[in-house]
Short mmCIF file of C-alpha atoms in Angstrom, two decimals:
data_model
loop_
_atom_site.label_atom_id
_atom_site.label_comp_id
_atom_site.label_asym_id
_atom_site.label_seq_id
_atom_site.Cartn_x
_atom_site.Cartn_y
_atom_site.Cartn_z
CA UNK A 1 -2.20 17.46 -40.27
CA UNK A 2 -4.01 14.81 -38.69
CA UNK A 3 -6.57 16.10 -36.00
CA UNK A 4 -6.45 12.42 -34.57
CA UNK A 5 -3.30 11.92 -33.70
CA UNK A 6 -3.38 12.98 -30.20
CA UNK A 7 -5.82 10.96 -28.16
CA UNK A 8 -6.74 10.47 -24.48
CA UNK A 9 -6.01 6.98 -23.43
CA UNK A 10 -8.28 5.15 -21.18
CA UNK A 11 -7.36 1.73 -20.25
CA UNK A 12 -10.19 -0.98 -19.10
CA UNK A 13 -10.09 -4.01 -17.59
CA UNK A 14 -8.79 -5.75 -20.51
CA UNK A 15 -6.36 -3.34 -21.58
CA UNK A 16 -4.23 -3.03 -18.04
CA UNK A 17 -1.06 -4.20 -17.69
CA UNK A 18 -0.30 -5.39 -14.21
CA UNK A 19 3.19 -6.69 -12.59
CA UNK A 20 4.24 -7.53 -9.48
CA UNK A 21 7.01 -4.95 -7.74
CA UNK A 22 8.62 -6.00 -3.98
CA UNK A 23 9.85 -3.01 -1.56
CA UNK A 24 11.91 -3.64 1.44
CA UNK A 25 10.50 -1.61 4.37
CA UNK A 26 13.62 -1.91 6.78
CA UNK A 27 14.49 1.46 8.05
CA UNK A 28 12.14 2.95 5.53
CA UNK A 29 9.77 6.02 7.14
CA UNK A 30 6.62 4.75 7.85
CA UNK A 31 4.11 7.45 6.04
CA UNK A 32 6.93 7.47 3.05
CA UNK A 33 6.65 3.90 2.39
CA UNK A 34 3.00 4.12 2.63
CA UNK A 35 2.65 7.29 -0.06
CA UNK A 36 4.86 5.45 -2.21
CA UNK A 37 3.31 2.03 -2.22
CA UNK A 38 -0.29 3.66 -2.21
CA UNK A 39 0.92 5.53 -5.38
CA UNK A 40 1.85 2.12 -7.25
CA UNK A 41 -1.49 0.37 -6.43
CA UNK A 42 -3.41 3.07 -7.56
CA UNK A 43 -1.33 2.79 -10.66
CA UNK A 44 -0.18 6.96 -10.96
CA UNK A 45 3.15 5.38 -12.20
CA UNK A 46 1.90 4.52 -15.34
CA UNK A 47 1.51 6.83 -17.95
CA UNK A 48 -1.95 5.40 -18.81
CA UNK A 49 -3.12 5.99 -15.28
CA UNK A 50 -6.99 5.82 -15.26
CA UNK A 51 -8.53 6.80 -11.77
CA UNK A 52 -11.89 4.66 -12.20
CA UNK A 53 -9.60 1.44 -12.80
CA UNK A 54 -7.60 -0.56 -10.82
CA UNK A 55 -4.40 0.07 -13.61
CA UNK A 56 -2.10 -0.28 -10.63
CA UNK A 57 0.68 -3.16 -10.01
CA UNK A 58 0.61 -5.90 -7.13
CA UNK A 59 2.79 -4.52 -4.28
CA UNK A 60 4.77 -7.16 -2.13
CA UNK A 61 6.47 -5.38 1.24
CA UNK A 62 9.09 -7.58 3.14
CA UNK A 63 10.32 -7.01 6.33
CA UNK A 64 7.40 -4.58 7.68
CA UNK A 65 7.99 -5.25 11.09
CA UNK A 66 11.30 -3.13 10.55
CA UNK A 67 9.66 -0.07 9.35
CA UNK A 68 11.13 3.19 10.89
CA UNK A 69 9.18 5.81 13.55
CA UNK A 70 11.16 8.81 14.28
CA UNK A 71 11.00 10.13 17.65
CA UNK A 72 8.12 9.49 20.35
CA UNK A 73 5.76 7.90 17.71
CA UNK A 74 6.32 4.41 18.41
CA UNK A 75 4.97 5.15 22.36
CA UNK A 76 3.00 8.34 21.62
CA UNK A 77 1.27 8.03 18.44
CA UNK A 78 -2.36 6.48 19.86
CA UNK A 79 -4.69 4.86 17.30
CA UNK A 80 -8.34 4.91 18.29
CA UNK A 81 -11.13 2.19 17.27
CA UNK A 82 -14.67 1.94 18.78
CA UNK A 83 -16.17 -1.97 19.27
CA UNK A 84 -19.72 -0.30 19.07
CA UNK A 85 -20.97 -1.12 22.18
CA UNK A 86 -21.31 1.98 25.22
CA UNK A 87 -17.66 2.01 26.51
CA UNK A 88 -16.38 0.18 23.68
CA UNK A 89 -13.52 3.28 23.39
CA UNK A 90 -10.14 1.27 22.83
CA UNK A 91 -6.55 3.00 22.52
CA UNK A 92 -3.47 1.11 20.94
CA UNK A 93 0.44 2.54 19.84
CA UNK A 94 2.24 1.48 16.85
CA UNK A 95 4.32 -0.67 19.29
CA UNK A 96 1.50 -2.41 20.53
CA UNK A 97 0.66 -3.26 16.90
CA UNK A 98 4.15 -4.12 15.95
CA UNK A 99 4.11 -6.85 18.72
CA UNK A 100 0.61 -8.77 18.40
CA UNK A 101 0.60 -8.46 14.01
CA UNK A 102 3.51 -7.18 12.63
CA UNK A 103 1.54 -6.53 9.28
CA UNK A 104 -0.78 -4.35 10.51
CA UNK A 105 1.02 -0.87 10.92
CA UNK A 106 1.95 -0.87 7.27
CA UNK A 107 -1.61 -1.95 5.98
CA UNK A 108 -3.37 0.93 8.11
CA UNK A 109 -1.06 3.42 6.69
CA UNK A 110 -1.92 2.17 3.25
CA UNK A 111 -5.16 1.83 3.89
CA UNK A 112 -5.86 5.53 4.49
CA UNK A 113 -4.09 6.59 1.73
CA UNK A 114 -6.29 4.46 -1.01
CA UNK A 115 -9.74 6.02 -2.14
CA UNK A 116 -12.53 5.73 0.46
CA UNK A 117 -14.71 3.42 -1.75
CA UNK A 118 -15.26 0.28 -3.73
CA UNK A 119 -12.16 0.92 -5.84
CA UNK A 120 -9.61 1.35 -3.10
CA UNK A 121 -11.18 -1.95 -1.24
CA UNK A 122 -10.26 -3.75 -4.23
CA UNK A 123 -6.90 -1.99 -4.47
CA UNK A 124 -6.26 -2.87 -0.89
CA UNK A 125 -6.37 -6.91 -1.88
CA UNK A 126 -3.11 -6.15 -4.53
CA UNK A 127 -1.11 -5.38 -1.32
CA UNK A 128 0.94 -8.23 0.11
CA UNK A 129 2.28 -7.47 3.67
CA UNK A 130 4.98 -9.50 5.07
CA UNK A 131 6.97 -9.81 8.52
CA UNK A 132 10.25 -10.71 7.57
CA UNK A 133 12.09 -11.46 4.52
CA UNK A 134 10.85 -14.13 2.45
CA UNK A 135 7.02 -14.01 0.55
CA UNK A 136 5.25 -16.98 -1.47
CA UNK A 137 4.81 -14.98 -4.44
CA UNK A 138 8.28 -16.27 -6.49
CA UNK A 139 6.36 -17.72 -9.26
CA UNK A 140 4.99 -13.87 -10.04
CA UNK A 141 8.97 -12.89 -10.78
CA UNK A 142 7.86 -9.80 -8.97
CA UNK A 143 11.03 -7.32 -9.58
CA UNK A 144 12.75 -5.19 -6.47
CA UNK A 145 12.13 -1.29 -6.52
CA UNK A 146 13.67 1.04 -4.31
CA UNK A 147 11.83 3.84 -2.51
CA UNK A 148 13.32 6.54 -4.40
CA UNK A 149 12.89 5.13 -7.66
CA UNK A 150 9.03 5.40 -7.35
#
């Protein structure tokens, strides 16, 4: 028997194979679309997922400005920055955000759900957010995944 023949794969830099994948966010759930697209940047989809590499695809989302909020959240949810300055306090609603950058909500959600370090900054540049339905990245032949199929 060959003691070798079962091996832990770590992939580098050099060894990663990276694609380009487009998801349609209209009438998606908001913190579903967000799990699932954080998932395929990190690159957990892969069977040679390495968590100290950026193994993970390049995500394109169309249409984010129709992602879904059940209930009250569009009007109650509050999000809560500080400018740094005494006072500096400020308060906006994901419908506040949907109406001055449409892009925004999706890449917050994202954001929070990507490592809190070097690593997830990076990952966070291999997401392309979009408002409606067209993108600039043809030339990629990025392929269409479903939600579910994550």
């Amino acid at each position: 028997m060959d003691t070798q023949s079962y091996k832990t794969v770590y992939l580098n830099k050099a060894t990663v194979q990276k694609e380009w994948v487009v998801i349609d966010a209209t009438d998606l759930p908001l913190g579903r679309l967000a799990a699932r697209v954080s998932l395929v940047l990190r690159g957990k989809t892969k069977p040679g997922f390495t968590p100290n590499v950026d193994c993970g695809d390049n995500v394109i989302v169309i249409n984010a400005e129709k992602v879904a909020l059940k209930g009250k959240k569009m009007t109650d949810r509050v999000y809560t920055r500080y400018t740094g300055y005494p006072g500096g306090q400020r308060f906006t609603t994901p419908k506040e955000i949907l109406a001055k950058r449409p892009t925004e909500l999706v890449r917050r959600a994202v954001k929070g759900m990507l490592p809190k370090n070097r690593l997830g900054a990076k990952l966070l540049g291999n997401l392309h957010i979009y408002a409606g339905p067209e993108h600039p990245h043809q030339a990629q032949n990025p392929k269409p995944i479903k939600l579910n199929e994550i």
